[in-house]
mmCIF file with all atom_site columns, C-alpha atoms in Angstrom:
data_model
loop_
_atom_site.group_PDB
_atom_site.id
_atom_site.type_symbol
_atom_site.label_atom_id
_atom_site.label_alt_id
_atom_site.label_comp_id
_atom_site.label_asym_id
_atom_site.label_entity_id
_atom_site.label_seq_id
_atom_site.pdbx_PDB_ins_code
_atom_site.Cartn_x
_atom_site.Cartn_y
_atom_site.Cartn_z
_atom_site.occupancy
_atom_site.B_iso_or_equiv
_atom_site.pdbx_formal_charge
_atom_site.auth_seq_id
_atom_site.auth_comp_id
_atom_site.auth_asym_id
_atom_site.auth_atom_id
_atom_site.pdbx_PDB_model_num
ATOM 1   C CA . UNK A 1 1   ? 26.283 104.692 80.307 1.00 0.00 ? 1   UNK A CA 1
ATOM 2   C CA . UNK A 1 2   ? 25.573 101.424 82.048 1.00 0.00 ? 2   UNK A CA 1
ATOM 3   C CA . UNK A 1 3   ? 25.684 98.036  80.321 1.00 0.00 ? 3   UNK A CA 1
ATOM 4   C CA . UNK A 1 4   ? 22.887 95.555  80.831 1.00 0.00 ? 4   UNK A CA 1
ATOM 5   C CA . UNK A 1 5   ? 23.548 92.482  82.939 1.00 0.00 ? 5   UNK A CA 1
ATOM 6   C CA . UNK A 1 6   ? 23.090 90.431  79.756 1.00 0.00 ? 6   UNK A CA 1
ATOM 7   C CA . UNK A 1 7   ? 26.013 92.188  78.027 1.00 0.00 ? 7   UNK A CA 1
ATOM 8   C CA . UNK A 1 8   ? 28.161 91.911  81.149 1.00 0.00 ? 8   UNK A CA 1
ATOM 9   C CA . UNK A 1 9   ? 27.570 88.155  81.365 1.00 0.00 ? 9   UNK A CA 1
ATOM 10  C CA . UNK A 1 10  ? 28.165 87.727  77.623 1.00 0.00 ? 10  UNK A CA 1
ATOM 11  C CA . UNK A 1 11  ? 31.557 89.432  77.837 1.00 0.00 ? 11  UNK A CA 1
ATOM 12  C CA . UNK A 1 12  ? 32.542 87.335  80.861 1.00 0.00 ? 12  UNK A CA 1
ATOM 13  C CA . UNK A 1 13  ? 31.458 84.111  79.128 1.00 0.00 ? 13  UNK A CA 1
ATOM 14  C CA . UNK A 1 14  ? 33.545 85.013  76.065 1.00 0.00 ? 14  UNK A CA 1
ATOM 15  C CA . UNK A 1 15  ? 36.542 85.844  78.250 1.00 0.00 ? 15  UNK A CA 1
ATOM 16  C CA . UNK A 1 16  ? 36.233 82.491  80.014 1.00 0.00 ? 16  UNK A CA 1
ATOM 17  C CA . UNK A 1 17  ? 36.054 80.601  76.728 1.00 0.00 ? 17  UNK A CA 1
ATOM 18  C CA . UNK A 1 18  ? 39.140 82.415  75.467 1.00 0.00 ? 18  UNK A CA 1
ATOM 19  C CA . UNK A 1 19  ? 41.314 80.687  78.057 1.00 0.00 ? 19  UNK A CA 1
ATOM 20  C CA . UNK A 1 20  ? 40.214 77.109  77.356 1.00 0.00 ? 20  UNK A CA 1
ATOM 21  C CA . UNK A 1 21  ? 43.471 75.241  76.859 1.00 0.00 ? 21  UNK A CA 1
ATOM 22  C CA . UNK A 1 22  ? 44.297 72.542  74.305 1.00 0.00 ? 22  UNK A CA 1
ATOM 23  C CA . UNK A 1 23  ? 43.547 69.075  75.604 1.00 0.00 ? 23  UNK A CA 1
ATOM 24  C CA . UNK A 1 24  ? 41.027 70.424  78.118 1.00 0.00 ? 24  UNK A CA 1
ATOM 25  C CA . UNK A 1 25  ? 37.407 69.391  77.648 1.00 0.00 ? 25  UNK A CA 1
ATOM 26  C CA . UNK A 1 26  ? 35.367 72.407  76.591 1.00 0.00 ? 26  UNK A CA 1
ATOM 27  C CA . UNK A 1 27  ? 33.358 73.756  79.526 1.00 0.00 ? 27  UNK A CA 1
ATOM 28  C CA . UNK A 1 28  ? 29.604 73.346  79.596 1.00 0.00 ? 28  UNK A CA 1
ATOM 29  C CA . UNK A 1 29  ? 27.185 76.224  80.011 1.00 0.00 ? 29  UNK A CA 1
ATOM 30  C CA . UNK A 1 30  ? 26.568 75.047  83.572 1.00 0.00 ? 30  UNK A CA 1
ATOM 31  C CA . UNK A 1 31  ? 30.311 75.083  84.354 1.00 0.00 ? 31  UNK A CA 1
ATOM 32  C CA . UNK A 1 32  ? 30.787 78.540  82.851 1.00 0.00 ? 32  UNK A CA 1
ATOM 33  C CA . UNK A 1 33  ? 27.773 79.830  84.785 1.00 0.00 ? 33  UNK A CA 1
ATOM 34  C CA . UNK A 1 34  ? 29.243 78.490  88.032 1.00 0.00 ? 34  UNK A CA 1
ATOM 35  C CA . UNK A 1 35  ? 32.675 79.942  87.292 1.00 0.00 ? 35  UNK A CA 1
ATOM 36  C CA . UNK A 1 36  ? 31.252 83.361  86.436 1.00 0.00 ? 36  UNK A CA 1
ATOM 37  C CA . UNK A 1 37  ? 28.811 83.159  89.375 1.00 0.00 ? 37  UNK A CA 1
ATOM 38  C CA . UNK A 1 38  ? 25.687 83.781  87.311 1.00 0.00 ? 38  UNK A CA 1
ATOM 39  C CA . UNK A 1 39  ? 22.423 81.812  87.227 1.00 0.00 ? 39  UNK A CA 1
ATOM 40  C CA . UNK A 1 40  ? 22.469 78.923  84.763 1.00 0.00 ? 40  UNK A CA 1
ATOM 41  C CA . UNK A 1 41  ? 19.272 80.089  83.043 1.00 0.00 ? 41  UNK A CA 1
ATOM 42  C CA . UNK A 1 42  ? 20.773 83.513  82.397 1.00 0.00 ? 42  UNK A CA 1
ATOM 43  C CA . UNK A 1 43  ? 24.020 81.987  81.102 1.00 0.00 ? 43  UNK A CA 1
ATOM 44  C CA . UNK A 1 44  ? 22.036 79.668  78.799 1.00 0.00 ? 44  UNK A CA 1
ATOM 45  C CA . UNK A 1 45  ? 20.240 82.650  77.225 1.00 0.00 ? 45  UNK A CA 1
ATOM 46  C CA . UNK A 1 46  ? 23.549 84.453  76.782 1.00 0.00 ? 46  UNK A CA 1
ATOM 47  C CA . UNK A 1 47  ? 25.175 81.396  75.181 1.00 0.00 ? 47  UNK A CA 1
ATOM 48  C CA . UNK A 1 48  ? 22.230 81.025  72.793 1.00 0.00 ? 48  UNK A CA 1
ATOM 49  C CA . UNK A 1 49  ? 22.624 84.652  71.692 1.00 0.00 ? 49  UNK A CA 1
ATOM 50  C CA . UNK A 1 50  ? 26.404 84.312  71.308 1.00 0.00 ? 50  UNK A CA 1
ATOM 51  C CA . UNK A 1 51  ? 25.869 81.163  69.264 1.00 0.00 ? 51  UNK A CA 1
ATOM 52  C CA . UNK A 1 52  ? 23.347 83.000  67.077 1.00 0.00 ? 52  UNK A CA 1
ATOM 53  C CA . UNK A 1 53  ? 25.969 85.744  66.508 1.00 0.00 ? 53  UNK A CA 1
ATOM 54  C CA . UNK A 1 54  ? 28.481 83.086  65.397 1.00 0.00 ? 54  UNK A CA 1
ATOM 55  C CA . UNK A 1 55  ? 30.839 83.730  68.316 1.00 0.00 ? 55  UNK A CA 1
ATOM 56  C CA . UNK A 1 56  ? 30.358 80.490  70.234 1.00 0.00 ? 56  UNK A CA 1
ATOM 57  C CA . UNK A 1 57  ? 29.939 76.893  69.149 1.00 0.00 ? 57  UNK A CA 1
ATOM 58  C CA . UNK A 1 58  ? 27.783 74.891  71.577 1.00 0.00 ? 58  UNK A CA 1
ATOM 59  C CA . UNK A 1 59  ? 27.619 71.111  71.365 1.00 0.00 ? 59  UNK A CA 1
ATOM 60  C CA . UNK A 1 60  ? 25.423 68.895  73.473 1.00 0.00 ? 60  UNK A CA 1
ATOM 61  C CA . UNK A 1 61  ? 26.107 65.487  74.896 1.00 0.00 ? 61  UNK A CA 1
ATOM 62  C CA . UNK A 1 62  ? 29.255 63.533  75.509 1.00 0.00 ? 62  UNK A CA 1
ATOM 63  C CA . UNK A 1 63  ? 32.282 65.388  74.225 1.00 0.00 ? 63  UNK A CA 1
ATOM 64  C CA . UNK A 1 64  ? 30.211 68.531  73.957 1.00 0.00 ? 64  UNK A CA 1
ATOM 65  C CA . UNK A 1 65  ? 30.667 71.911  75.522 1.00 0.00 ? 65  UNK A CA 1
ATOM 66  C CA . UNK A 1 66  ? 31.309 75.491  74.530 1.00 0.00 ? 66  UNK A CA 1
ATOM 67  C CA . UNK A 1 67  ? 34.084 76.681  72.280 1.00 0.00 ? 67  UNK A CA 1
ATOM 68  C CA . UNK A 1 68  ? 34.911 80.108  70.992 1.00 0.00 ? 68  UNK A CA 1
ATOM 69  C CA . UNK A 1 69  ? 34.843 80.441  67.216 1.00 0.00 ? 69  UNK A CA 1
ATOM 70  C CA . UNK A 1 70  ? 37.553 82.268  65.289 1.00 0.00 ? 70  UNK A CA 1
ATOM 71  C CA . UNK A 1 71  ? 35.095 85.132  64.826 1.00 0.00 ? 71  UNK A CA 1
ATOM 72  C CA . UNK A 1 72  ? 34.464 85.120  68.577 1.00 0.00 ? 72  UNK A CA 1
ATOM 73  C CA . UNK A 1 73  ? 38.149 85.316  69.410 1.00 0.00 ? 73  UNK A CA 1
ATOM 74  C CA . UNK A 1 74  ? 38.696 88.329  67.162 1.00 0.00 ? 74  UNK A CA 1
ATOM 75  C CA . UNK A 1 75  ? 35.368 90.105  67.703 1.00 0.00 ? 75  UNK A CA 1
ATOM 76  C CA . UNK A 1 76  ? 35.546 93.824  68.391 1.00 0.00 ? 76  UNK A CA 1
ATOM 77  C CA . UNK A 1 77  ? 34.242 94.591  71.863 1.00 0.00 ? 77  UNK A CA 1
ATOM 78  C CA . UNK A 1 78  ? 32.666 97.828  70.630 1.00 0.00 ? 78  UNK A CA 1
ATOM 79  C CA . UNK A 1 79  ? 30.782 96.040  67.860 1.00 0.00 ? 79  UNK A CA 1
ATOM 80  C CA . UNK A 1 80  ? 29.754 93.258  70.201 1.00 0.00 ? 80  UNK A CA 1
ATOM 81  C CA . UNK A 1 81  ? 28.458 95.631  72.877 1.00 0.00 ? 81  UNK A CA 1
ATOM 82  C CA . UNK A 1 82  ? 26.485 97.552  70.234 1.00 0.00 ? 82  UNK A CA 1
ATOM 83  C CA . UNK A 1 83  ? 24.844 94.305  69.061 1.00 0.00 ? 83  UNK A CA 1
ATOM 84  C CA . UNK A 1 84  ? 24.097 93.062  72.570 1.00 0.00 ? 84  UNK A CA 1
ATOM 85  C CA . UNK A 1 85  ? 22.796 96.378  73.879 1.00 0.00 ? 85  UNK A CA 1
ATOM 86  C CA . UNK A 1 86  ? 20.709 97.035  70.774 1.00 0.00 ? 86  UNK A CA 1
ATOM 87  C CA . UNK A 1 87  ? 19.443 100.373 69.548 1.00 0.00 ? 87  UNK A CA 1
ATOM 88  C CA . UNK A 1 88  ? 18.207 102.881 72.035 1.00 0.00 ? 88  UNK A CA 1
ATOM 89  C CA . UNK A 1 89  ? 18.706 106.275 73.506 1.00 0.00 ? 89  UNK A CA 1
ATOM 90  C CA . UNK A 1 90  ? 20.759 107.084 76.587 1.00 0.00 ? 90  UNK A CA 1
ATOM 91  C CA . UNK A 1 91  ? 17.849 109.251 77.738 1.00 0.00 ? 91  UNK A CA 1
ATOM 92  C CA . UNK A 1 92  ? 14.158 108.816 77.020 1.00 0.00 ? 92  UNK A CA 1
ATOM 93  C CA . UNK A 1 93  ? 12.881 112.024 75.435 1.00 0.00 ? 93  UNK A CA 1
ATOM 94  C CA . UNK A 1 94  ? 9.756  110.708 73.716 1.00 0.00 ? 94  UNK A CA 1
ATOM 95  C CA . UNK A 1 95  ? 8.407  108.301 76.362 1.00 0.00 ? 95  UNK A CA 1
ATOM 96  C CA . UNK A 1 96  ? 4.985  108.183 78.010 1.00 0.00 ? 96  UNK A CA 1
ATOM 97  C CA . UNK A 1 97  ? 5.509  111.725 79.231 1.00 0.00 ? 97  UNK A CA 1
ATOM 98  C CA . UNK A 1 98  ? 7.636  113.429 76.570 1.00 0.00 ? 98  UNK A CA 1
ATOM 99  C CA . UNK A 1 99  ? 10.246 115.857 77.814 1.00 0.00 ? 99  UNK A CA 1
ATOM 100 C CA . UNK A 1 100 ? 9.117  119.470 77.348 1.00 0.00 ? 100 UNK A CA 1
ATOM 101 C CA . UNK A 1 101 ? 12.670 120.402 76.285 1.00 0.00 ? 101 UNK A CA 1
ATOM 102 C CA . UNK A 1 102 ? 12.916 117.885 73.443 1.00 0.00 ? 102 UNK A CA 1
ATOM 103 C CA . UNK A 1 103 ? 12.475 120.382 70.616 1.00 0.00 ? 103 UNK A CA 1
ATOM 104 C CA . UNK A 1 104 ? 15.426 122.553 71.681 1.00 0.00 ? 104 UNK A CA 1
ATOM 105 C CA . UNK A 1 105 ? 17.511 120.359 73.980 1.00 0.00 ? 105 UNK A CA 1
ATOM 106 C CA . UNK A 1 106 ? 21.236 119.974 73.463 1.00 0.00 ? 106 UNK A CA 1
ATOM 107 C CA . UNK A 1 107 ? 21.607 117.255 76.098 1.00 0.00 ? 107 UNK A CA 1
ATOM 108 C CA . UNK A 1 108 ? 20.317 114.476 73.840 1.00 0.00 ? 108 UNK A CA 1
ATOM 109 C CA . UNK A 1 109 ? 22.917 115.100 71.108 1.00 0.00 ? 109 UNK A CA 1
ATOM 110 C CA . UNK A 1 110 ? 25.691 115.526 73.683 1.00 0.00 ? 110 UNK A CA 1
ATOM 111 C CA . UNK A 1 111 ? 24.786 112.160 75.215 1.00 0.00 ? 111 UNK A CA 1
ATOM 112 C CA . UNK A 1 112 ? 24.703 110.511 71.766 1.00 0.00 ? 112 UNK A CA 1
ATOM 113 C CA . UNK A 1 113 ? 28.242 111.784 71.106 1.00 0.00 ? 113 UNK A CA 1
ATOM 114 C CA . UNK A 1 114 ? 29.369 110.532 74.523 1.00 0.00 ? 114 UNK A CA 1
ATOM 115 C CA . UNK A 1 115 ? 27.817 107.126 73.837 1.00 0.00 ? 115 UNK A CA 1
ATOM 116 C CA . UNK A 1 116 ? 29.571 106.875 70.474 1.00 0.00 ? 116 UNK A CA 1
ATOM 117 C CA . UNK A 1 117 ? 32.881 107.872 72.100 1.00 0.00 ? 117 UNK A CA 1
ATOM 118 C CA . UNK A 1 118 ? 32.297 105.084 74.635 1.00 0.00 ? 118 UNK A CA 1
ATOM 119 C CA . UNK A 1 119 ? 31.795 102.518 71.866 1.00 0.00 ? 119 UNK A CA 1
ATOM 120 C CA . UNK A 1 120 ? 34.697 103.914 69.825 1.00 0.00 ? 120 UNK A CA 1
ATOM 121 C CA . UNK A 1 121 ? 37.023 103.389 72.796 1.00 0.00 ? 121 UNK A CA 1
ATOM 122 C CA . UNK A 1 122 ? 35.972 99.710  72.843 1.00 0.00 ? 122 UNK A CA 1
ATOM 123 C CA . UNK A 1 123 ? 36.210 99.168  69.061 1.00 0.00 ? 123 UNK A CA 1
ATOM 124 C CA . UNK A 1 124 ? 39.957 98.350  68.929 1.00 0.00 ? 124 UNK A CA 1
ATOM 125 C CA . UNK A 1 125 ? 39.707 95.771  71.731 1.00 0.00 ? 125 UNK A CA 1
ATOM 126 C CA . UNK A 1 126 ? 39.031 92.123  70.931 1.00 0.00 ? 126 UNK A CA 1
ATOM 127 C CA . UNK A 1 127 ? 37.792 89.298  73.126 1.00 0.00 ? 127 UNK A CA 1
ATOM 128 C CA . UNK A 1 128 ? 41.345 87.924  73.150 1.00 0.00 ? 128 UNK A CA 1
ATOM 129 C CA . UNK A 1 129 ? 42.642 91.293  74.388 1.00 0.00 ? 129 UNK A CA 1
ATOM 130 C CA . UNK A 1 130 ? 40.287 91.108  77.365 1.00 0.00 ? 130 UNK A CA 1
ATOM 131 C CA . UNK A 1 131 ? 41.661 87.732  78.390 1.00 0.00 ? 131 UNK A CA 1
ATOM 132 C CA . UNK A 1 132 ? 45.338 88.764  78.227 1.00 0.00 ? 132 UNK A CA 1
ATOM 133 C CA . UNK A 1 133 ? 47.422 88.709  81.384 1.00 0.00 ? 133 UNK A CA 1
ATOM 134 C CA . UNK A 1 134 ? 46.654 89.254  84.232 1.00 0.00 ? 134 UNK A CA 1
ATOM 135 C CA . UNK A 1 135 ? 43.032 88.281  83.464 1.00 0.00 ? 135 UNK A CA 1
ATOM 136 C CA . UNK A 1 136 ? 43.793 85.025  81.606 1.00 0.00 ? 136 UNK A CA 1
ATOM 137 C CA . UNK A 1 137 ? 45.687 83.310  84.424 1.00 0.00 ? 137 UNK A CA 1
ATOM 138 C CA . UNK A 1 138 ? 43.011 84.412  86.888 1.00 0.00 ? 138 UNK A CA 1
ATOM 139 C CA . UNK A 1 139 ? 40.289 82.970  84.648 1.00 0.00 ? 139 UNK A CA 1
ATOM 140 C CA . UNK A 1 140 ? 42.184 79.694  84.350 1.00 0.00 ? 140 UNK A CA 1
ATOM 141 C CA . UNK A 1 141 ? 42.572 79.464  88.109 1.00 0.00 ? 141 UNK A CA 1
ATOM 142 C CA . UNK A 1 142 ? 38.930 80.079  88.940 1.00 0.00 ? 142 UNK A CA 1
ATOM 143 C CA . UNK A 1 143 ? 37.679 77.838  86.135 1.00 0.00 ? 143 UNK A CA 1
ATOM 144 C CA . UNK A 1 144 ? 39.651 74.941  87.622 1.00 0.00 ? 144 UNK A CA 1
ATOM 145 C CA . UNK A 1 145 ? 38.425 75.670  91.120 1.00 0.00 ? 145 UNK A CA 1
ATOM 146 C CA . UNK A 1 146 ? 41.771 76.950  92.339 1.00 0.00 ? 146 UNK A CA 1
ATOM 147 C CA . UNK A 1 147 ? 42.206 80.069  94.381 1.00 0.00 ? 147 UNK A CA 1
ATOM 148 C CA . UNK A 1 148 ? 43.074 83.112  92.333 1.00 0.00 ? 148 UNK A CA 1
ATOM 149 C CA . UNK A 1 149 ? 46.770 84.034  92.339 1.00 0.00 ? 149 UNK A CA 1
ATOM 150 C CA . UNK A 1 150 ? 47.618 86.547  95.048 1.00 0.00 ? 150 UNK A CA 1
#
């Protein structure tokens, strides 16, 4: 299974927001986009979706920026990836040219089980878990424009 770029960026944005330290101004969408090396427009769409899910608080203007909500900090990665990826099949059996094996194929159910096992392995992880050491210090370093520790 391959995650969409949208989900990848969303997870990286959440990880970056996890390491915002007390006393530090919350980063803006533009700053997070630059840190994560993604286009601003893509990051803005991701932030809007994360805000809609109640995981990120975004404030405009002076003193504004992005902060992770309590729900965002403790969100299950498996649940989050399910929501961001949306419903769908790993393989397209009923598309424009339906697969001739669809009525008796065992591949589709095997892939569904594999997909669920993939999500189940992510379920116990939280956003905070993803930003634990060694990732957290690396995120702090790159977000402040410092070289990553060796």
